[in-house]
Coordinates of C-alpha atoms in Angstrom, one line a residue:
X1 CA -55.1 71.8 16.3
X2 CA -54.3 67.7 17.1
X3 CA -54.1 65.4 20.5
X4 CA -50.4 66.1 20.4
X5 CA -50.4 69.3 19.9
X6 CA -52.6 69.5 22.9
X7 CA -49.8 68.7 24.9
X8 CA -46.7 69.8 26.8
X9 CA -44.9 66.7 25.8
X10 CA -47.2 64.4 22.9
X11 CA -45.1 61.4 24.4
X12 CA -46.4 61.7 27.7
X13 CA -49.2 59.0 29.3
X14 CA -51.3 60.8 30.4
X15 CA -53.0 58.9 33.2
X16 CA -56.8 58.9 32.8
X17 CA -56.9 58.2 29.0
X18 CA -54.0 55.2 29.8
X19 CA -56.7 53.6 31.8
X20 CA -59.8 54.7 29.4
X21 CA -58.0 53.8 26.5
X22 CA -57.3 50.2 27.8
X23 CA -60.1 49.3 29.8
X24 CA -62.3 49.6 26.9
X25 CA -59.3 47.5 24.5
X26 CA -60.6 44.8 26.9
X27 CA -63.8 45.3 26.7
X28 CA -64.4 45.2 23.8
X29 CA -62.8 42.2 23.0
X30 CA -65.2 41.0 25.2
X31 CA -67.7 41.7 23.7
X32 CA -66.2 40.5 20.4
X33 CA -67.4 37.1 20.9
X34 CA -71.0 38.2 22.3
X35 CA -73.8 35.9 21.1
X36 CA -76.3 38.4 21.1
X37 CA -74.6 41.3 21.8
X38 CA -71.6 41.4 19.2
X39 CA -69.0 44.4 19.6
X40 CA -68.4 46.3 15.8
X41 CA -66.0 48.5 15.4
X42 CA -69.0 49.9 12.9
X43 CA -71.6 51.9 14.4
X44 CA -74.0 51.3 11.9
X45 CA -73.2 47.4 12.3
X46 CA -72.5 46.7 15.6
X47 CA -74.4 44.8 18.3
X48 CA -73.2 47.2 21.4
X49 CA -71.7 50.6 21.3
X50 CA -68.9 50.9 23.7
X51 CA -67.7 54.0 24.4
X52 CA -66.2 56.5 26.4
X53 CA -68.6 58.9 28.3
X54 CA -68.1 62.6 26.2
X55 CA -68.8 60.3 22.2
X56 CA -71.9 61.3 21.0
X57 CA -73.4 57.9 19.1
X58 CA -76.8 58.8 17.4
X59 CA -80.0 57.9 18.4
X60 CA -80.5 56.5 15.4
X61 CA -78.1 53.3 16.1
X62 CA -81.4 52.2 19.2
X63 CA -79.0 49.3 20.1
X64 CA -77.0 49.4 24.2
X65 CA -74.6 51.5 24.9
X66 CA -71.8 51.0 27.2
X67 CA -70.4 55.2 28.1
X68 CA -67.2 55.4 29.9
X69 CA -65.8 57.7 32.9
X70 CA -62.6 57.4 35.0
X71 CA -63.1 59.5 37.6
X72 CA -60.7 60.7 40.2
X73 CA -57.4 59.6 41.9
X74 CA -54.8 61.0 43.8
X75 CA -51.6 61.5 42.7
X76 CA -48.0 62.1 44.3
X77 CA -44.5 61.3 43.9
X78 CA -44.1 60.5 48.0
X79 CA -43.2 57.2 49.0
X80 CA -46.1 56.1 51.6
X81 CA -46.9 52.7 53.0
X82 CA -49.7 51.7 51.2
X83 CA -48.6 49.9 48.1
X84 CA -45.6 52.2 47.0
X85 CA -42.3 52.1 46.3
X86 CA -38.9 53.9 45.4
X87 CA -35.4 53.6 45.2
X88 CA -32.2 55.4 43.8
X89 CA -32.0 55.2 40.2
X90 CA -26.9 55.9 40.0
X91 CA -25.6 57.1 37.0
X92 CA -22.7 55.7 34.9
X93 CA -20.6 56.1 37.8
X94 CA -22.3 54.3 40.1
X95 CA -23.6 58.0 41.7
X96 CA -27.8 57.7 43.1
X97 CA -28.8 60.9 40.8
X98 CA -31.9 59.8 40.7
X99 CA -35.2 57.6 41.7
X100 CA -38.1 55.2 40.9
X101 CA -41.4 55.4 42.2
X102 CA -44.2 53.2 41.8
X103 CA -47.1 52.8 42.5
X104 CA -50.4 51.1 43.0
X105 CA -53.3 54.4 41.8
X106 CA -56.8 53.2 43.5
X107 CA -59.3 55.0 41.1
X108 CA -63.3 53.9 39.5
X109 CA -64.3 53.0 36.4
X110 CA -68.1 54.2 35.4
X111 CA -70.2 53.1 33.1
X112 CA -73.4 54.0 31.6
X113 CA -75.2 51.3 30.7
X114 CA -78.3 52.4 28.3
X115 CA -80.5 50.2 26.4
X116 CA -84.1 51.0 24.6
X117 CA -86.1 48.7 27.2
X118 CA -85.4 48.5 30.9
X119 CA -85.0 45.2 31.8
X120 CA -82.4 44.5 28.4
X121 CA -80.4 47.8 30.3
X122 CA -80.8 45.9 33.9
X123 CA -79.5 42.8 32.3
X124 CA -76.4 43.7 30.5
X125 CA -75.1 46.1 33.6
X126 CA -75.4 42.0 36.5
X127 CA -73.6 41.0 33.1
X128 CA -70.8 43.7 32.7
X129 CA -70.4 43.5 37.1
X130 CA -69.6 39.0 36.8
X131 CA -67.2 39.6 33.8
X132 CA -65.6 42.3 35.3
X133 CA -65.4 41.9 39.1
X134 CA -65.3 38.0 38.3
X135 CA -65.4 35.6 35.6
X136 CA -63.6 37.7 32.5
X137 CA -61.3 39.6 36.0
X138 CA -57.8 38.3 33.8
X139 CA -59.2 40.3 30.3
X140 CA -58.3 43.7 32.9
X141 CA -55.3 42.2 34.5
X142 CA -53.5 41.7 31.7
X143 CA -54.1 45.4 30.6
X144 CA -53.2 47.2 34.1
X145 CA -56.7 47.7 35.4
X146 CA -57.0 44.8 39.1
X147 CA -61.0 45.3 39.4
X148 CA -62.2 44.8 43.2
X149 CA -65.6 45.6 43.6
X150 CA -68.2 46.9 41.7
X151 CA -71.5 48.8 42.4
X152 CA -74.4 48.6 40.5
X153 CA -77.7 51.4 40.6
X154 CA -80.9 51.3 40.3
X155 CA -82.4 51.1 36.4
X156 CA -83.8 54.8 35.9
X157 CA -85.3 56.1 32.6
X158 CA -83.3 58.9 31.6
X159 CA -84.8 60.0 28.2
X160 CA -88.7 59.4 28.5
X161 CA -88.9 60.9 24.3
X162 CA -87.1 58.1 23.5
X163 CA -87.3 55.6 25.6
X164 CA -83.7 55.4 26.8
X165 CA -83.5 54.1 30.7
X166 CA -79.7 53.9 32.4
X167 CA -78.2 51.8 34.9
X168 CA -74.3 52.9 36.5
X169 CA -71.9 50.0 37.1
X170 CA -69.1 52.1 39.4
X171 CA -66.1 49.5 38.8
X172 CA -63.5 50.5 42.0
X173 CA -59.4 49.5 39.8
X174 CA -56.3 49.6 40.9
X175 CA -53.3 51.0 38.4
X176 CA -50.3 50.4 38.6
X177 CA -48.1 53.6 37.5
X178 CA -44.0 53.2 37.5
X179 CA -42.0 57.2 37.1
X180 CA -38.3 57.3 37.4
X181 CA -36.3 60.4 36.9
X182 CA -32.4 60.4 36.5
X183 CA -29.2 63.1 35.3
X184 CA -25.5 61.6 34.1
X185 CA -24.2 64.2 36.9
X186 CA -23.2 63.8 39.7
X187 CA -24.4 65.8 43.1
X188 CA -21.4 67.6 42.7
X189 CA -21.2 68.9 38.9
X190 CA -20.8 71.9 39.2
X191 CA -22.1 72.7 35.0
X192 CA -25.7 71.9 36.5
X193 CA -28.4 74.3 34.3
X194 CA -32.4 73.6 34.2
X195 CA -33.7 71.6 31.5
X196 CA -37.5 69.8 30.1
X197 CA -36.2 65.9 29.9
X198 CA -36.2 64.6 25.9
X199 CA -37.9 62.1 26.2
X200 CA -40.6 62.0 28.7
X201 CA -43.2 59.0 29.1
X202 CA -41.4 57.8 26.0
X203 CA -41.0 54.5 27.8
X204 CA -44.1 52.1 28.3
X205 CA -43.8 48.4 28.8
X206 CA -47.5 46.9 30.4
X207 CA -49.0 45.4 32.6
X208 CA -50.2 48.8 34.1
X209 CA -49.9 52.0 33.4
X210 CA -46.3 53.5 33.2
X211 CA -44.1 56.6 32.9
X212 CA -40.4 57.3 32.7
X213 CA -39.0 60.0 32.6
X214 CA -35.6 59.6 31.6
X215 CA -32.6 62.6 31.7
X216 CA -30.5 62.1 29.4
X217 CA -28.0 65.2 29.7
X218 CA -24.0 64.6 30.4
X219 CA -21.4 66.2 31.7
X220 CA -20.3 68.5 30.7
X221 CA -16.6 69.7 29.6

């Protein structure tokens, strides 16, 4: 089954998936220019692997790896006091027929920094922290991920038989998200029926992770 077939709305931008893909894009672009750990799309040629946490990377590729995972987040459409904005949406007749919400959603991005030498894992984690929080912070804001700070864990041996070491880097981030829902009908129209908006999440604008919903139904004669 294809990825599109697994979603009720094939064009919807799933939050975790979208954040993960955008973070991967920025991180890979940064490491394409690294003098010692240059990222290449070819797994056999790359100097570092930068993949989602569920990626299956064979140990025959004995180069460092970044495994990316998105943490938990709270989601709601109600307006609040913490960096959330909601406004009314009017139809062509000037009647309020929907709403638009803009949210800033906090979450975490965990990077498992794995290497076959303990010092290498530790050093890569330290460098990644500096790149994300300070030196190349703008590379991530360009893709709508605002890194607030990071926690760098202790380097530990995770696979003794393969001499594999791991250091966790956890970024606390904020991600903008926008939702709009409206209808062409007025509030007094008696011919209201229930339908599924189409398209769902088709429009997408950067920077940020946005999901925009439009109900394009029109009044019945």
